[in-house]
Phi, psi and omega in degrees: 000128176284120170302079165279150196265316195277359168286348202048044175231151199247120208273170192299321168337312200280008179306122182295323189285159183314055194305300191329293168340300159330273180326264200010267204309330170294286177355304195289322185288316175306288206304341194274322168333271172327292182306331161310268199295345154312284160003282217281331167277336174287316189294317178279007176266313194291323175289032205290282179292358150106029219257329175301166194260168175281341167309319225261283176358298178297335208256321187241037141247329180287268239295343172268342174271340158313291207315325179302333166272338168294253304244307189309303179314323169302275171355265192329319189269028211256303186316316187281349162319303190259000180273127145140336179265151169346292191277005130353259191330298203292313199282304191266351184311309155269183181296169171073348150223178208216192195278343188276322175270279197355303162320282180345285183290351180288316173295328190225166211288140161240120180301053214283312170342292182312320182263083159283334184213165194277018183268328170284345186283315209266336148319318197275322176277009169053031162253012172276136174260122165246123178083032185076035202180149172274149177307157169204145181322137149233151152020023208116338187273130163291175174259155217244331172266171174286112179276331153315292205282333176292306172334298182265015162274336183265342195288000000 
């Protein structure tokens, strides 16, 4: 979808915020994310049975709650990037959506014209459920969502 001025939709250029910052800060934030939940996945496959010593437990419980505070400490600063702007405003304003689709929609160009609600915000991100089940690609169909922002909201 193109950013037209006769479409109302407002294109990402005009963001008062760092993008480049942003992307950084987001980057930093994935990674500690991730390396948090690698972690947290190695340990529990080896402990299944509960085979680990309590030292070892302990050592990698203190090291996911670091990672938890880095991770938080990211946020937050991805949030102050973006507090305070058009998709700010638009986003965290009604219920149902948060500082995490801010990011999201901070990063990449947004149709904010377009997004009255927040059933359309989550529509548009291919995160809506229709017939009781999340959408899914089909065959010859185009997709009615962004497939980047659902990508980089689920993975």
């Amino acid at each position: 979808m193109k950013a037209t001025a006769s479409r109302g939709v407002t294109p990402i250029h005009a963001a008062p915020w760092d993008h480049d910052s942003l992307v950084a800060h987001t980057r930093e934030y994935v990674g500690v994310y991730r390396a948090k939940q690698a972690l947290d996945l190695q340990v529990k496959a080896f402990d299944r049975n509960g085979a680990l010593p309590a030292y070892v437990m302990d050592a990698h419980n203190l090291y996911v709650k670091e990672l938890k505070h880095a991770e938080d400490a990211k946020k937050k600063e991805c949030i102050a990037i973006v507090k305070g702007s058009a998709v700010w405003e638009h986003v965290t304003s009604p219920h149902g959506l948060g500082p995490a689709v801010a990011i999201v929609l901070g990063l990449l160009p947004v149709p904010i014209g377009e997004m009255h609600s927040p059933a359309a915000v989550w529509k548009w991100m291919g995160l809506d459920v229709r017939e009781g089940k999340a959408p899914r690609r089909q065959k010859g169909q185009r997709c009615d969502w962004n497939p980047m922002y659902r990508a980089f909201c689920l993975y």
